[in-house]
mmCIF file of C-alpha atoms in Angstrom:
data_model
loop_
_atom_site.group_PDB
_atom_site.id
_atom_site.type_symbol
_atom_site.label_atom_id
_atom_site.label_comp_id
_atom_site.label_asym_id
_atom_site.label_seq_id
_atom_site.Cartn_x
_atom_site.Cartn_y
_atom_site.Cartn_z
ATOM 1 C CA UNK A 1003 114.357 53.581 103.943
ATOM 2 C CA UNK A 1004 112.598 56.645 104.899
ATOM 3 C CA UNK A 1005 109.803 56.824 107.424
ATOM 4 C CA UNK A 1006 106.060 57.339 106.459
ATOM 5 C CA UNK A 1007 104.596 60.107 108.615
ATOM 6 C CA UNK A 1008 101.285 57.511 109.628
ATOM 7 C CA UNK A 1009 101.607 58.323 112.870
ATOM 8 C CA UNK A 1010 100.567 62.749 111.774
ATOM 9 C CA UNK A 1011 104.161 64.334 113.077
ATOM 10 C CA UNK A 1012 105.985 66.391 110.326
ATOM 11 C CA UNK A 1013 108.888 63.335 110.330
ATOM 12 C CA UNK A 1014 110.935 65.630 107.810
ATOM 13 C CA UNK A 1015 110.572 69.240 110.200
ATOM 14 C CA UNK A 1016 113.904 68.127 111.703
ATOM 15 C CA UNK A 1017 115.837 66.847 108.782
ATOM 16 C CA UNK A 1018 119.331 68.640 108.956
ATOM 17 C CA UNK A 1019 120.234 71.305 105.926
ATOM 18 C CA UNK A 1020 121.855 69.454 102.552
ATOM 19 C CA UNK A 1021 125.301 70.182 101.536
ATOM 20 C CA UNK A 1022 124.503 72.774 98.904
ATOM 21 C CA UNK A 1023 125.287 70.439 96.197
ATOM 22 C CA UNK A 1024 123.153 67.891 97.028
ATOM 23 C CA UNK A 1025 120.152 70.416 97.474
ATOM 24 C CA UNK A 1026 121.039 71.453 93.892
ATOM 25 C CA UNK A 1027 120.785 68.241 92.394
ATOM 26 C CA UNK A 1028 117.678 66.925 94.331
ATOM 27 C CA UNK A 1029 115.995 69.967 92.898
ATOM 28 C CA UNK A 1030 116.900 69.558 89.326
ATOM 29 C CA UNK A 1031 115.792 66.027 89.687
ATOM 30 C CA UNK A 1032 112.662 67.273 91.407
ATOM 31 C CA UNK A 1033 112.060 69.140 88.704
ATOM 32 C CA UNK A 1034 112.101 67.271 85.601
ATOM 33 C CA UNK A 1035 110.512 64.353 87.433
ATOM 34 C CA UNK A 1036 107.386 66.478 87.905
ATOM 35 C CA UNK A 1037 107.589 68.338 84.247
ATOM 36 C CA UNK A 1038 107.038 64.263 83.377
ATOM 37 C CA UNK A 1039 104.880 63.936 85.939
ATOM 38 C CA UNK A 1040 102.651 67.421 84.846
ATOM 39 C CA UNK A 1041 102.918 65.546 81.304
ATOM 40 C CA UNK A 1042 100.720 62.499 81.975
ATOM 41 C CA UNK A 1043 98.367 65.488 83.299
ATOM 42 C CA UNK A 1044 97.619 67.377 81.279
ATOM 43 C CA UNK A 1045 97.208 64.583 78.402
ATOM 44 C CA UNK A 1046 94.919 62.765 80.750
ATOM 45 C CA UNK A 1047 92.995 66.049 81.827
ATOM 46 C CA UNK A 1048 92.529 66.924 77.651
ATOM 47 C CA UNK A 1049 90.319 63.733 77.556
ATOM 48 C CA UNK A 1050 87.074 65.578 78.510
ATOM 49 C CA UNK A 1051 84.891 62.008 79.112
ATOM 50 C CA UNK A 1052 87.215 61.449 82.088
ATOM 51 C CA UNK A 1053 87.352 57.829 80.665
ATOM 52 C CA UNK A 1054 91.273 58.142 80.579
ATOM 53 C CA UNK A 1055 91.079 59.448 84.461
ATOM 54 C CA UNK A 1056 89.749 56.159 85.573
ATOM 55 C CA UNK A 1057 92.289 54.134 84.295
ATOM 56 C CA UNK A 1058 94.632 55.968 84.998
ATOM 57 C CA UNK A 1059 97.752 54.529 86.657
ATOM 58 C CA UNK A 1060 101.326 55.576 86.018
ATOM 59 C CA UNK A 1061 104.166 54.765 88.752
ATOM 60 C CA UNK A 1062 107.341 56.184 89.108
ATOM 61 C CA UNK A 1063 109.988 54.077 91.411
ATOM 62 C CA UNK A 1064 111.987 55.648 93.537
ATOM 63 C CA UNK A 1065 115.198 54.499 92.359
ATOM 64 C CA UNK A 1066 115.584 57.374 90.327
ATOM 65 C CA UNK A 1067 116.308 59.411 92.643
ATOM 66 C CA UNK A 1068 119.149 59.356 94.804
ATOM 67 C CA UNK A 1069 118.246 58.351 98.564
ATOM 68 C CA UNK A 1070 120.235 61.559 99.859
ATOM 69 C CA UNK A 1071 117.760 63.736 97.331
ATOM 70 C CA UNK A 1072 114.602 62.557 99.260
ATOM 71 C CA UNK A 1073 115.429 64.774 102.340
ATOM 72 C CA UNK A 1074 114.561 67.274 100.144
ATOM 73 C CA UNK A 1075 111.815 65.716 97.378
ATOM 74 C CA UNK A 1076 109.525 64.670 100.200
ATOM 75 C CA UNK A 1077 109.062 67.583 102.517
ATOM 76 C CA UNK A 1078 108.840 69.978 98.936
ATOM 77 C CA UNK A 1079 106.018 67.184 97.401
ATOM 78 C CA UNK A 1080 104.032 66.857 101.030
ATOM 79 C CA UNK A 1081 102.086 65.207 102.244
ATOM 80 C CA UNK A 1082 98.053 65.162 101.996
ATOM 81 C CA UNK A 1083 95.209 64.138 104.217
ATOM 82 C CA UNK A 1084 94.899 60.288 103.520
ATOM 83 C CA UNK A 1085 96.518 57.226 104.981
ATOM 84 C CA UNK A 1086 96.123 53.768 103.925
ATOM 85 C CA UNK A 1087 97.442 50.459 105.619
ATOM 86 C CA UNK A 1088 96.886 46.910 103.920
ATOM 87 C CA UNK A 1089 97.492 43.599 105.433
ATOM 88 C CA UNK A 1090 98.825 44.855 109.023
ATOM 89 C CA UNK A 1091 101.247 47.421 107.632
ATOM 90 C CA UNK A 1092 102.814 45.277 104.915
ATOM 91 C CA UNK A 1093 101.574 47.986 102.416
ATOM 92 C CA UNK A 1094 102.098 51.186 103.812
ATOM 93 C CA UNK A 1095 100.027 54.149 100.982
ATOM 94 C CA UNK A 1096 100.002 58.064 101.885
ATOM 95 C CA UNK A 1097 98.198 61.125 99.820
ATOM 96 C CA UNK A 1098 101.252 63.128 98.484
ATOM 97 C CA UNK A 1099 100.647 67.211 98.658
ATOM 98 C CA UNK A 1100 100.361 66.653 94.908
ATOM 99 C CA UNK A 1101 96.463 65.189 94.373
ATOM 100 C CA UNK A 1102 96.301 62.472 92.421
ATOM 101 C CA UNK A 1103 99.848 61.390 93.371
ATOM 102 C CA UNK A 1104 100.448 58.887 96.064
ATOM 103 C CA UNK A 1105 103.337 57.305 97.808
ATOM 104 C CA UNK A 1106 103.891 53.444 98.248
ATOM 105 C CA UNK A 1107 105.829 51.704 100.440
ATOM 106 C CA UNK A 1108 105.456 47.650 99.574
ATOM 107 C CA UNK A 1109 107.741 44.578 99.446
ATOM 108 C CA UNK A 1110 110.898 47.383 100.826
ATOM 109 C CA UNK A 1111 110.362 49.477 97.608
ATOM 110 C CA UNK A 1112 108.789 52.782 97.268
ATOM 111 C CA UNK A 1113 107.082 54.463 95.049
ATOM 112 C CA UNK A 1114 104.534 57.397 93.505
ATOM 113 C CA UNK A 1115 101.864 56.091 91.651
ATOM 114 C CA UNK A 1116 99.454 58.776 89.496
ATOM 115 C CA UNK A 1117 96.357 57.403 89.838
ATOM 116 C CA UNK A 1118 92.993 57.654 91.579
ATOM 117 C CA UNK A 1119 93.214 55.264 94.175
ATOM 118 C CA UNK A 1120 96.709 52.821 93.876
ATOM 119 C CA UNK A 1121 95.410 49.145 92.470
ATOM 120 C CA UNK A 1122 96.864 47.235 95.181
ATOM 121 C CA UNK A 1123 93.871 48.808 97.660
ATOM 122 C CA UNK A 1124 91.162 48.498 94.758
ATOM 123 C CA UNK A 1125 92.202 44.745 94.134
ATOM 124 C CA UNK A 1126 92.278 43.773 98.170
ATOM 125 C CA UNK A 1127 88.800 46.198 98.149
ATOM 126 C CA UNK A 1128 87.263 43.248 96.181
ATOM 127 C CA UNK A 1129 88.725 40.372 98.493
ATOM 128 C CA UNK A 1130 87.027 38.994 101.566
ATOM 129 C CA UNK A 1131 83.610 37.257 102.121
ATOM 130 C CA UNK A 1132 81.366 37.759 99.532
ATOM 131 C CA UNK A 1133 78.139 38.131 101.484
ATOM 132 C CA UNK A 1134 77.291 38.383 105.358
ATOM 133 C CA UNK A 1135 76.640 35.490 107.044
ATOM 134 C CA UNK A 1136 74.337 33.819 109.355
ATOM 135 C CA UNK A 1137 74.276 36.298 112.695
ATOM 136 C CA UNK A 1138 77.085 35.450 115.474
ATOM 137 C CA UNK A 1139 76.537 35.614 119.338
ATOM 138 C CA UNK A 1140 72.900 36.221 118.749
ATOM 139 C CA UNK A 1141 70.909 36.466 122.471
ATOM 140 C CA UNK A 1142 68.495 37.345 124.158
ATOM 141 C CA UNK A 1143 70.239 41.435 124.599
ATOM 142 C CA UNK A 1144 70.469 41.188 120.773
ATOM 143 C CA UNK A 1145 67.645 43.651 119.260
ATOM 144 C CA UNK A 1146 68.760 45.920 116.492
ATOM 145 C CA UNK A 1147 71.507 43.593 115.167
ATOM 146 C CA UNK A 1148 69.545 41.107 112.999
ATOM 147 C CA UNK A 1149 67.697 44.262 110.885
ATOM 148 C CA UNK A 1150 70.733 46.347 110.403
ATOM 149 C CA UNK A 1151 72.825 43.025 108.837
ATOM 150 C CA UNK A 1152 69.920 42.639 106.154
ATOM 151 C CA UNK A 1153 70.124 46.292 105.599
ATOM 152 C CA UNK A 1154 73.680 45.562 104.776
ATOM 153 C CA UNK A 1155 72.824 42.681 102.728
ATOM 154 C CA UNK A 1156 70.447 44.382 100.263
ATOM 155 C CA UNK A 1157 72.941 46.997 99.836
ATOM 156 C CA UNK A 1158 75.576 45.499 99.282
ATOM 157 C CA UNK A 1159 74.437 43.057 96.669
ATOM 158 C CA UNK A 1160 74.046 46.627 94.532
ATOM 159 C CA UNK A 1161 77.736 47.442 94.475
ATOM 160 C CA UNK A 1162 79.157 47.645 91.255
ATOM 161 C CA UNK A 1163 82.806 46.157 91.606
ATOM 162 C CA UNK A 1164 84.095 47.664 88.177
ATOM 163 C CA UNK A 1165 83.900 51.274 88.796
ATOM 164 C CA UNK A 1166 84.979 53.258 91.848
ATOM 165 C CA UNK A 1167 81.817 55.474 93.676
ATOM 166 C CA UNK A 1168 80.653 58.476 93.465
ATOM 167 C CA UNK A 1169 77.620 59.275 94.837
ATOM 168 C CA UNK A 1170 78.000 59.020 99.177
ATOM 169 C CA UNK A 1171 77.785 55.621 100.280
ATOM 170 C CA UNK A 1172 74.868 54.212 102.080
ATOM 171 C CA UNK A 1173 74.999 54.230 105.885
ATOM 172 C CA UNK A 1174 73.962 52.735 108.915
ATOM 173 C CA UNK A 1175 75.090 55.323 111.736
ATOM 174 C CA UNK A 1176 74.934 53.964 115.311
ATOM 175 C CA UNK A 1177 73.461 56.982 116.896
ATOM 176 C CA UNK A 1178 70.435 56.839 115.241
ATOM 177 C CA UNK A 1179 69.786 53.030 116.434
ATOM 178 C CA UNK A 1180 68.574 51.826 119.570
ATOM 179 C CA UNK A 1181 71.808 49.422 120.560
ATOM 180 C CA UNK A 1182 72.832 47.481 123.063
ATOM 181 C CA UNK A 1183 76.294 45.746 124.025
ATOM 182 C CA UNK A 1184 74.724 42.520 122.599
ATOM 183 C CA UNK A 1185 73.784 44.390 118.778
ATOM 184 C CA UNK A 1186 77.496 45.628 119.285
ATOM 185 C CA UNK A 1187 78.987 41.804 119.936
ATOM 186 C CA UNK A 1188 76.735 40.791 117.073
ATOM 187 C CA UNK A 1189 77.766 43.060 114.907
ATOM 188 C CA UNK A 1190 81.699 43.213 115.276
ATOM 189 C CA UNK A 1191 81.699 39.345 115.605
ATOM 190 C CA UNK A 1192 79.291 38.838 112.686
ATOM 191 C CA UNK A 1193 81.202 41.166 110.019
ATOM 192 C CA UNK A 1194 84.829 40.407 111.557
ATOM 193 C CA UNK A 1195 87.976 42.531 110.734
ATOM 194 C CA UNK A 1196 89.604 43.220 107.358
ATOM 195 C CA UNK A 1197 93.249 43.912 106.407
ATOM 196 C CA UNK A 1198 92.665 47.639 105.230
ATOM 197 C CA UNK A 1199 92.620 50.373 107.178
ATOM 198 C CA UNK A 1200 91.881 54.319 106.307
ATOM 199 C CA UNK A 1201 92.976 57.510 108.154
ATOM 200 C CA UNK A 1202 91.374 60.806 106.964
ATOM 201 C CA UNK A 1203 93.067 64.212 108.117
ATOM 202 C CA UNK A 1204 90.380 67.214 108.177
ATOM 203 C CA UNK A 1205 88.667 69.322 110.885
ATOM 204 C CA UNK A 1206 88.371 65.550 112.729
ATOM 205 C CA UNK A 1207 89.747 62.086 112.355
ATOM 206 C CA UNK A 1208 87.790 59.630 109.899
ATOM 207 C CA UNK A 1209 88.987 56.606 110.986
ATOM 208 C CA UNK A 1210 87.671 53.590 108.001
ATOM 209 C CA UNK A 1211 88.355 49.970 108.416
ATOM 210 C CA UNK A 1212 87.069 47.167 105.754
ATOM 211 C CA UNK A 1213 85.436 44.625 107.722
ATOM 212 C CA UNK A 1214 86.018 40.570 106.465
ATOM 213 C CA UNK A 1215 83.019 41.010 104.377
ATOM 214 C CA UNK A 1216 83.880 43.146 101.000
ATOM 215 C CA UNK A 1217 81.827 46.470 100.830
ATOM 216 C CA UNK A 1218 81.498 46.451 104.252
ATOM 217 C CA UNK A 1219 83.002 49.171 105.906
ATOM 218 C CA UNK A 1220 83.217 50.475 109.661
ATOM 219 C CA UNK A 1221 83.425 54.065 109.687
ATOM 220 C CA UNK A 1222 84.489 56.548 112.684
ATOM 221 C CA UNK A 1223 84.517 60.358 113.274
ATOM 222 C CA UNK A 1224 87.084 61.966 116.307
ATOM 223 C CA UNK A 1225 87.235 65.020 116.535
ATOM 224 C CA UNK A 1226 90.949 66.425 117.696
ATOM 225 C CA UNK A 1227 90.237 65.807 121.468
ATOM 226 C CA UNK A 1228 89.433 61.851 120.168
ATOM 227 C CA UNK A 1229 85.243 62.181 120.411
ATOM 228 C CA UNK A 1230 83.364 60.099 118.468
ATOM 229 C CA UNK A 1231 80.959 62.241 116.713
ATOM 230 C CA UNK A 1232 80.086 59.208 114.240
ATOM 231 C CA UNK A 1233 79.756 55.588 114.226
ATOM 232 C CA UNK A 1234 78.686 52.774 111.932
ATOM 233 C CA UNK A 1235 78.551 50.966 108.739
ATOM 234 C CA UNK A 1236 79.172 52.279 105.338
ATOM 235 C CA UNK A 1237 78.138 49.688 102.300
ATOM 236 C CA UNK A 1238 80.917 50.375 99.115
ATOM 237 C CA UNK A 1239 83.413 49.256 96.517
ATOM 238 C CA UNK A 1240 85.581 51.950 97.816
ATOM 239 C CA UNK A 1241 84.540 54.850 100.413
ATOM 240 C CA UNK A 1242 83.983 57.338 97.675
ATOM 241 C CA UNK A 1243 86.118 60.560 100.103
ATOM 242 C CA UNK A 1244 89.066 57.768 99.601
ATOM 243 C CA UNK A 1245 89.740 57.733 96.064
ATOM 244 C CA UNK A 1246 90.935 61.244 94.146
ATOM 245 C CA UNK A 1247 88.143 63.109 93.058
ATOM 246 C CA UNK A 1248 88.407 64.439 89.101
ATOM 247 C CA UNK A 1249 88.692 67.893 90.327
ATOM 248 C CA UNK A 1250 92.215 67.350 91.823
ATOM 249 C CA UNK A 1251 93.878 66.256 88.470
ATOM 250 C CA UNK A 1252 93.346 69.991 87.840
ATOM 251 C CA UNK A 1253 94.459 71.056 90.985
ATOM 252 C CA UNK A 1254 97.610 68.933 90.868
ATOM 253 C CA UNK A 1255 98.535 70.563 87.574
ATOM 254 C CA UNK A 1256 98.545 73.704 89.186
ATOM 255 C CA UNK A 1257 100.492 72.324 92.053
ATOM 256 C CA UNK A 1258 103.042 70.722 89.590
ATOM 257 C CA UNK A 1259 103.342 74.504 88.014
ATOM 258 C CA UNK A 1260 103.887 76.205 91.505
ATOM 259 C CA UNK A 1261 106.707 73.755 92.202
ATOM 260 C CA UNK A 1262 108.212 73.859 89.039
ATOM 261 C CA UNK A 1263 108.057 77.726 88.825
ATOM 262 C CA UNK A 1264 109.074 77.881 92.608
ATOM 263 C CA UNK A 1265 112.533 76.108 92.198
ATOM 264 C CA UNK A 1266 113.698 77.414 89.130
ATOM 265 C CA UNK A 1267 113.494 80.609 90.546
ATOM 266 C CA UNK A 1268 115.583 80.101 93.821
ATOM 267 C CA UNK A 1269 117.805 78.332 91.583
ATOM 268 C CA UNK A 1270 118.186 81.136 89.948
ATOM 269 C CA UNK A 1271 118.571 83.375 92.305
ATOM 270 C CA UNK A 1272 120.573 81.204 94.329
ATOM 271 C CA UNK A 1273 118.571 80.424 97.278
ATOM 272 C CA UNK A 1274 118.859 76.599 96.240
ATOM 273 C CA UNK A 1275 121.918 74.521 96.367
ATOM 274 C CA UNK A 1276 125.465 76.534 95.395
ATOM 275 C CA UNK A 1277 125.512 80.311 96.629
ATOM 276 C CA UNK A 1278 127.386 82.567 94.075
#
C-alpha cells in the first residue's frame, strides 16, 4: 500500500528510478487514464449553470493500475494543499496536484475521486449532535462562554445541509474575546471533539477540526514556526476553503493538458521508459 504524505515530507523524493519498461508503461497508463479523466471535464465544465459541478462525483479505483506504476503516477499527479482524516485515520483523503481530483485511502483500497469535496466527508459533515447543548463546567471564571455558544446556536440553525458554502463562514475568533481558562474548559468540554480533521498547506498551517456538534468547527492558523495567529469557531456545512472551488475544474483541465502533452513528448523523444 503506498504511504499518504499527511505528515508534509515529499514521501516519493526518494523513490529509486523504474526499470525503463515499467516507466514506459506507467506513463501510457498515466496517460489515457487522464485523457478519461480530462473527458468528464470538459463535459462537466460545458454545463455553464455549474449544476452538473455540484454533483459531480466520478471515482476511479486504483486497481487499474499496476502497483509498480504508482512510483511513477503519484509523484507526476502531486499532491495539493489539503488533508483530510475521518474517524481517527480510518479514512485517510489528500488534494491531488490535479484540482478537483482527490485521493482516498478507505477500507485498504485507494482511490481518485473527481469531485468537489469526496461524499464520505460531506455525509460524516452532517453527523454528530444536532444542536449545542446545555453549557458544561460552567463557574464562577466562566464569562464569555455562555454568549459565544448562543452565537453558535443562532448560526448554526441557518446552515443549509443540501448545498456546500460559498460565501466565508461565520466566525467567532478568540482574540477578539475577553477569555479566560474557564470560557476555554467551557467551551472545548461543551462542543466536544469530532472524527474529522482538516490540514490546509499555504503561507501558514490551517489546522480545522469538526467538533461533536455538526457545523461546528474549531479553526487554527500556525504560521511555519507553529504561531497561532488565529483561533476559534467557524459555524458551516463544510468550511467553504475545503471543498474545490468552480474555478479549479478549469484549471485542472489545463493541468490534465500539460501532463498529457508533457509525456507524450519525452516518450517521444525518449526521455521516458526505453532509450533508442
Amino acid at each position: 500500500m503506498a504511504n499518504f504524505s499527511f505528515d508534509g515530507v515529499d514521501v516519493w523524493a526518494r523513490v529509486p528510478q523504474l526499470p525503463p519498461e515499467v516507466e514506459e508503461q506507467a506513463a501510457r497508463a498515466l496517460i489515457a487514464f487522464l485523457k478519461e479523466l480530462d473527458a468528464v471535464i470538459v463535459e462537466t465544465l460545458a454545463d455553464t449553470s455549474k449544476a452538473s459541478f455540484e454533483t459531480l462525483h466520478r471515482i476511479f479505483d486504483f486497481d487499474r493500475f499496476r502497483p509498480d506504476w504508482m512510483k511513477f503516477i503519484l509523484p507526476t499527479i502531486g499532491v495539493g494543499d489539503v488533508r483530510i482524516i475521518l474517524h481517527d485515520g480510518l479514512v485517510k483523503i489528500e488534494e491531488t496536484g490535479i484540482p478537483c481530483l482527490w485521493r482516498m485511502q478507505m477500507d485498504g483500497r485507494e482511490s481518485f475521486i473527481l469531485t468537489r469535496l469526496p461524499l464520505s466527508v460531506r455525509h460524516e459533515a452532517k453527523e454528530g449532535d444536532e444542536e449545542i447543548g446545555k453549557i458544561v463546567n460552567n463557574g464562577t471564571d466562566v464569562f464569555a462562554a455562555p454568549a459565544i455558544l448562543e452565537q453558535l446556536r443562532t448560526e448554526q440553525r441557518k446552515i443549509d445541509w443540501e448545498r456546500l458554502p460559498a460565501d466565508p463562514a461565520f466566525m467567532v475568533e478568540f482574540s477578539g474575546e475577553p477569555m479566560s481558562p474557564g470560557d476555554t474548559r467551557a467551551l472545548l468540554s461543551t462542543l466536544g471533539n469530532g472524527n474529522i480533521e482538516v490540514r490546509i498547506k499555504g503561507f501558514a498551517e490551517q489546522r480545522i477540526e469538526r467538533t461533536r456538534v455538526r457545523g461546528v468547527w474549531h479553526s487554527r492558523l500556525l504560521n511555519n514556526a507553529g504561531k497561532q495567529l488565529l483561533d476559534g469557531y467557524a459555524v458551516a456545512y463544510v468550511p467553504p476553503e475545503v471543498p474545490a472551488a468552480w474555478e479549479g475544474l478549469e484549471d485542472a483541465h489545463e493541468r490534465c493538458v500539460e501532463l498529457i502533452q508533457w509525456m507524450e513528448d519525452d516518450l517521444a523523444r525518449g526521455a521516458i521508459g526505453l532509450k533508442n
